[in-house]
Amino acid sequence: MRLGCVRCGSAYPPDFKMFKCPRCGGLLDVVYDELEWSPRGRGVWRYEGMLPLKRREAVTIMEGGTPLVESTKYPNAYIKFEGANPTGSFKDRGMTVGVSVALKAGARAVIVASTGNTASSMSAYASRGRMAPIIVVPKGKIARGKLFQSFLHGAHVIEIDGYFDEALRLVMEHGVEAAYPLNSFNPWRLEGQKTIAFEIYEEVGCPDNVVVPVGNGGNIAAIWKGFKELAQLGLCRGTPRMIGVQAEGAAPLARAWELGVEEPLWVDDPNTVATAIRIGRPVNWPKTLRAVRESGGAFVTVSDGEILKAQAEMAQREGIGAEPAGAAAYAALRKVRLGGTTVAVVTGHALKDPDIVDIRTHYVDSADKFLRLLSTIIPGT
Ligand SMILES: *Cc1c(COP(=O)(O)O)cnc(C)c1O
Ligand SMILES: [Zn+2]
């Protein structure tokens, strides 16, 4: 096992505290001399032979093993429901590996910048691993369910003015000396997230398209790495096209893609109802663009209106409740014809952000009104 630089190609011995290339500052990837496909047990650690640690060293809450549900509306489409993880998002797959690595590295405290889900997840896993969770979040811009979870799991909550991107800069520049950082520039954490590809493979083989909402771009890169490793082992013949979804108001990568330019077009004031992907300067952009380009994929943008419509349709047609960022994947299914088998990765649970929709109710104060109401709901009664 080694760490490889995605920019200059330098290789280094595995180091749990190395987060960027000492030579050029590029992002790092975990590279294996030997991968072993021998699934056993449940969840993320079912793929122990493809991961950097052993199952017995893991801080785990039995994350992963999420439902893959066939769509009732779109033919040949499946929903991978990551909201079914222990804290309600795919971040748990990353944290079981990342927090285990932090513990091995001797950390006493763990730190993340977050739009919410990274914080919820890290707080749960760090607490279980008996390390102090410290979270840095943009004040007033994070969903209530996520803030509540972090607090419940014992996080030290630090709020800042500005956007997620400022919070991340603070952590990268001043936080990593004091505490172990678990944002998605940490290559060890992303190893856990690639298991989404392994689970999809075990159920439907290698699909033609995998649709993933993109914020910092770590998850889509991790899933692509998973499929490439399957291909390397001769398990997947064709690899899927990776389709990245961004919200119109926070689309630094999708805009660059449309214009055919090599680098993202930073967004200084990202805005969308999908707060989990409200990111203007995606830290993983070189890995993200590489994943989409290498896989023959594409980027798609969706508006807030389309996201909220998709959220309602998925809840009411499929029975799956997602937070807006998760619904963005379903919005892309509605918007573009991809052809072949498609898996939409629905990244987070509806309960994360209950304030995003107005709840409409009926009120009755007599049996009479109750019966009249029923007859309008169910005509002919
Ligand atoms: C973190 C998150 C994303 C974005 O993932 P990236 O790896 O930052 O691209 C999307 N949806 C939800 C629900 C998330 O929590
Ligand atoms: Zn380098």
XYZ file of C-alpha atoms and ligand atoms in Angstrom:
397
model
C 0.000 0.000 0.000
C 1.186 3.545 -0.735
C -0.035 7.096 -1.222
C 0.083 8.389 -4.784
C -0.125 12.030 -5.843
C -2.886 12.610 -8.385
C -1.018 15.636 -9.785
C 2.680 14.719 -10.112
C 2.495 10.950 -9.681
C 4.952 10.769 -6.752
C 4.465 7.782 -4.444
C 4.955 7.677 -0.668
C 4.814 4.999 2.009
C 1.424 4.918 3.780
C 1.194 7.737 6.316
C -2.046 8.429 8.187
C -1.028 12.049 8.669
C -0.140 12.929 5.088
C -2.949 14.814 3.354
C -1.258 16.382 0.382
C 1.788 15.721 -1.751
C 4.927 17.092 -0.025
C 6.439 17.715 -3.460
C 3.652 19.566 -5.308
C 0.756 20.032 -2.877
C -1.549 17.780 -4.963
C -4.277 15.485 -3.632
C -3.364 11.940 -2.626
C -4.947 8.571 -3.373
C -4.506 5.291 -1.523
C -2.941 2.786 -3.954
C -2.794 -0.946 -3.191
C -0.145 -3.443 -4.266
C -2.674 -6.138 -3.701
C -6.463 -6.034 -3.590
C -8.481 -8.975 -2.380
C -12.118 -9.408 -3.373
C -13.491 -11.670 -0.653
C -16.772 -10.164 0.600
C -17.731 -11.462 4.029
C -20.163 -10.168 6.675
C -22.219 -6.990 6.391
C -21.654 -3.311 5.631
C -18.486 -1.427 4.741
C -16.158 -3.969 6.421
C -17.574 -6.726 4.235
C -14.883 -5.489 1.811
C -11.984 -5.673 4.272
C -9.628 -6.980 1.566
C -10.176 -3.776 -0.425
C -9.663 -1.420 2.564
C -6.556 -0.032 4.309
C -7.345 -1.439 7.790
C -8.587 -4.675 9.280
C -12.154 -5.070 10.490
C -10.973 -5.704 14.082
C -9.353 -2.254 14.159
C -12.526 -0.487 13.038
C -14.727 1.996 14.862
C -17.988 0.873 13.280
C -21.749 1.340 13.747
C -22.493 -1.182 10.973
C -22.697 1.464 8.258
C -23.213 0.575 4.597
C -25.355 -2.278 3.320
C -27.948 0.288 2.249
C -31.021 -0.535 0.115
C -30.779 -0.555 -3.668
C -34.360 0.029 -4.754
C -35.760 -0.333 -8.241
C -37.563 2.802 -9.437
C -41.311 2.471 -9.975
C -41.248 5.393 -12.376
C -38.084 5.379 -14.482
C -37.267 2.188 -16.411
C -33.902 0.539 -15.693
C -33.246 2.962 -12.860
C -32.310 2.155 -9.264
C -32.008 4.275 -6.167
C -29.104 3.605 -3.810
C -30.546 4.997 -0.586
C -27.639 6.273 1.478
C -30.047 7.972 3.878
C -30.350 4.523 5.486
C -26.879 4.772 7.057
C -26.595 5.103 10.872
C -26.481 8.942 10.904
C -28.493 9.297 7.700
C -25.888 9.923 4.990
C -23.084 8.202 3.065
C -20.550 10.124 5.183
C -20.734 7.208 7.660
C -18.921 4.966 5.172
C -16.037 7.410 5.096
C -16.018 8.021 8.833
C -15.782 4.378 9.869
C -12.461 4.233 8.011
C -11.361 7.820 8.716
C -12.055 7.731 12.454
C -10.387 4.308 12.742
C -7.327 5.769 11.026
C -7.380 8.799 13.368
C -7.419 6.464 16.363
C -4.485 4.488 14.974
C -2.624 7.740 14.373
C -2.999 8.519 18.084
C -5.408 11.450 17.715
C -7.229 12.752 20.796
C -9.472 15.133 18.856
C -10.942 15.072 15.366
C -11.931 18.152 13.362
C -14.065 18.873 10.276
C -15.547 21.812 8.426
C -19.051 20.887 7.366
C -22.316 21.847 5.724
C -23.844 19.407 8.228
C -23.613 15.719 7.395
C -19.853 15.356 7.767
C -20.241 16.912 11.214
C -23.133 14.623 12.247
C -21.291 11.554 11.122
C -17.859 12.451 12.471
C -19.358 13.374 15.857
C -20.975 9.952 16.208
C -17.881 7.989 15.181
C -15.366 10.127 17.085
C -17.445 9.775 20.252
C -17.609 6.035 19.831
C -13.829 6.027 19.337
C -13.419 8.226 22.477
C -11.983 11.196 20.672
C -13.292 14.759 20.965
C -15.332 15.890 17.922
C -14.766 19.524 16.867
C -16.922 20.892 14.042
C -16.688 24.198 12.189
C -19.890 25.214 10.407
C -21.251 28.264 8.552
C -23.590 30.073 10.950
C -27.236 29.990 9.913
C -26.563 27.871 6.821
C -26.790 24.349 8.171
C -29.918 22.208 8.412
C -31.436 21.830 11.866
C -31.407 18.020 11.936
C -27.693 17.955 11.187
C -26.768 20.518 13.838
C -28.924 18.666 16.358
C -27.233 15.333 15.620
C -23.748 16.805 16.007
C -24.682 18.392 19.333
C -26.363 15.187 20.520
C -23.211 13.199 19.765
C -21.165 15.586 21.860
C -19.524 17.866 19.302
C -17.852 21.138 20.151
C -19.757 23.303 17.678
C -17.857 26.300 16.280
C -19.862 28.653 14.053
C -18.323 31.142 11.649
C -19.652 33.885 9.397
C -19.460 33.065 5.696
C -19.801 29.901 3.670
C -18.543 26.331 4.036
C -15.502 27.223 1.949
C -14.305 29.650 4.677
C -14.849 27.020 7.359
C -12.753 24.542 5.394
C -9.957 27.052 4.873
C -9.856 27.687 8.638
C -9.605 23.959 9.353
C -6.943 23.322 6.683
C -4.790 26.294 7.682
C -5.154 26.286 11.464
C -6.928 23.130 12.616
C -4.787 20.225 11.479
C -1.974 20.803 13.999
C -4.295 20.436 16.978
C -6.757 17.815 15.761
C -6.998 15.071 13.135
C -8.824 16.400 10.021
C -11.503 14.282 8.373
C -12.706 16.376 5.470
C -12.709 14.706 2.093
C -9.169 15.814 1.208
C -8.222 13.016 3.627
C -7.553 10.087 1.247
C -8.120 7.442 3.949
C -11.681 8.563 4.591
C -12.596 8.294 0.898
C -11.600 4.610 0.924
C -14.732 3.858 2.957
C -16.963 5.665 0.476
C -15.830 3.580 -2.488
C -17.787 0.646 -1.007
C -20.914 2.180 -2.585
C -19.528 0.835 -5.887
C -18.940 -2.621 -4.394
C -22.502 -2.901 -3.101
C -23.962 -1.761 -6.422
C -21.779 -4.324 -8.195
C -22.929 -7.180 -5.968
C -26.574 -6.403 -6.706
C -26.768 -5.315 -10.341
C -23.264 -5.748 -11.730
C -21.653 -2.704 -13.304
C -24.387 -0.297 -14.423
C -24.123 2.015 -17.425
C -24.529 5.213 -15.405
C -24.052 6.225 -11.790
C -25.545 9.591 -10.845
C -23.992 11.366 -7.847
C -24.685 14.800 -6.313
C -21.429 16.774 -6.184
C -20.323 19.229 -3.517
C -16.630 18.890 -2.724
C -16.525 16.061 -5.219
C -14.989 13.436 -2.939
C -17.823 10.945 -3.146
C -18.091 10.709 -6.925
C -14.297 10.267 -7.083
C -14.417 7.567 -4.401
C -17.203 5.645 -6.167
C -15.283 5.845 -9.454
C -12.176 4.506 -7.690
C -14.287 1.594 -6.440
C -15.450 0.714 -9.951
C -11.928 1.010 -11.324
C -10.675 -1.420 -8.677
C -13.435 -3.874 -9.632
C -12.373 -3.557 -13.262
C -8.718 -4.046 -12.289
C -9.676 -7.331 -10.636
C -11.508 -8.383 -13.804
C -14.899 -8.261 -12.082
C -16.448 -5.396 -14.049
C -16.087 -5.589 -17.798
C -17.351 -2.127 -18.630
C -17.173 0.691 -16.090
C -20.092 3.098 -15.617
C -20.283 6.681 -16.803
C -20.101 8.905 -13.719
C -22.721 11.665 -13.883
C -22.078 14.550 -11.469
C -25.062 16.653 -10.409
C -24.712 20.219 -9.162
C -27.286 22.818 -8.148
C -27.530 25.762 -10.547
C -26.521 28.222 -7.822
C -23.453 26.204 -6.773
C -22.056 24.709 -9.964
C -18.314 25.485 -10.214
C -17.573 22.134 -11.869
C -20.639 21.816 -14.081
C -20.054 25.323 -15.470
C -16.423 24.548 -16.245
C -17.555 21.317 -17.914
C -20.111 23.119 -20.106
C -17.481 25.634 -21.200
C -14.869 22.960 -21.762
C -12.313 24.624 -19.466
C -9.800 22.630 -17.429
C -10.334 24.239 -14.031
C -13.465 24.963 -11.975
C -15.083 28.384 -12.077
C -15.139 29.285 -8.367
C -18.447 30.541 -7.014
C -18.028 33.109 -4.231
C -21.623 33.109 -3.030
C -22.991 29.593 -3.617
C -26.722 29.348 -3.111
C -29.176 26.418 -3.193
C -31.804 24.684 -1.056
C -29.510 21.659 -1.216
C -27.197 22.864 1.559
C -25.069 19.690 1.477
C -23.828 20.699 -1.979
C -23.725 24.443 -1.348
C -20.017 24.624 -2.091
C -18.229 27.193 -4.240
C -14.642 25.876 -4.134
C -14.673 22.080 -4.252
C -11.436 20.910 -2.668
C -11.358 17.600 -4.569
C -11.890 19.124 -8.004
C -8.907 17.453 -9.728
C -10.160 14.013 -8.635
C -13.757 14.899 -9.510
C -13.009 16.112 -13.021
C -10.788 13.097 -13.598
C -13.568 10.714 -12.511
C -16.103 12.265 -14.864
C -13.654 12.537 -17.772
C -12.102 9.050 -17.438
C -15.503 7.403 -17.134
C -16.912 9.136 -20.199
C -19.503 10.800 -17.980
C -20.898 14.316 -17.731
C -22.111 17.019 -15.384
C -25.747 18.028 -15.070
C -27.167 21.082 -13.314
C -30.581 21.172 -11.652
C -32.499 24.176 -10.314
C -33.846 24.453 -6.778
C -37.345 24.084 -8.219
C -36.357 20.845 -9.924
C -34.719 19.578 -6.725
C -37.821 20.208 -4.620
C -40.091 18.664 -7.281
C -37.842 15.610 -7.381
C -37.837 15.387 -3.594
C -41.655 15.318 -3.552
C -41.936 12.912 -6.485
C -39.412 10.472 -5.038
C -41.161 10.561 -1.671
C -44.596 10.033 -3.197
C -43.800 7.691 -6.093
C -40.932 5.667 -4.695
C -41.542 5.916 -0.956
C -38.054 7.287 -0.420
C -37.528 10.454 1.585
C -34.370 12.388 0.803
C -32.896 15.701 1.845
C -32.607 18.146 -1.082
C -29.000 17.255 -2.015
C -29.983 13.592 -2.214
C -33.027 14.470 -4.298
C -30.724 16.252 -6.765
C -29.686 12.806 -8.052
C -33.323 11.925 -8.694
C -33.865 15.343 -10.316
C -31.119 14.434 -12.801
C -32.907 11.142 -13.578
C -36.036 13.155 -14.374
C -34.127 15.659 -16.480
C -31.779 13.703 -18.737
C -32.184 10.509 -20.749
C -29.081 8.473 -20.033
C -29.831 5.115 -21.652
C -28.989 1.715 -20.157
C -29.054 0.877 -16.464
C -28.747 3.837 -14.120
C -28.134 4.009 -10.387
C -28.936 7.306 -8.646
C -27.050 7.695 -5.382
C -29.510 9.388 -3.035
C -27.052 10.688 -0.494
C -29.002 11.801 2.597
C -32.219 11.312 4.579
C -35.277 13.605 4.449
C -35.315 14.129 8.231
C -32.009 15.964 8.045
C -33.764 19.097 6.846
C -37.487 19.206 7.706
C -37.627 23.021 7.480
C -37.159 23.041 3.705
C -40.842 22.472 2.871
C -44.063 24.048 4.149
C -46.208 21.349 5.680
C -49.836 21.525 4.559
C -52.523 19.989 6.787
C -56.300 19.718 7.053
C -58.182 20.697 10.169
C -61.583 19.410 11.279
C -63.594 20.143 14.423
C -66.545 17.829 13.861
C -67.351 14.343 12.576
C -69.420 16.009 9.886
C -66.486 17.947 8.480
C -64.340 14.875 8.798
C -66.726 12.875 6.585
C -67.006 15.674 4.042
C -63.233 15.924 3.874
C -62.883 12.149 3.370
C -65.319 12.317 0.465
C -63.173 14.940 -1.251
C -60.009 12.897 -0.663
C -61.649 9.620 -1.759
C -64.408 10.560 -4.245
C -67.461 8.271 -4.187
C -67.440 7.704 -0.424
C -21.590 15.467 1.541
C -22.827 15.341 0.769
C -22.860 15.485 -0.633
C -21.655 15.907 -1.431
O -20.609 14.988 -1.409
P -19.148 15.436 -1.896
O -18.280 14.290 -1.605
O -18.790 16.659 -1.082
O -19.249 15.781 -3.333
C -24.054 15.271 -1.283
N -25.187 14.953 -0.612
C -25.201 14.824 0.719
C -26.482 14.486 1.392
C -24.031 15.001 1.456
O -24.076 14.872 2.785
Zn 2.649 15.696 -6.230
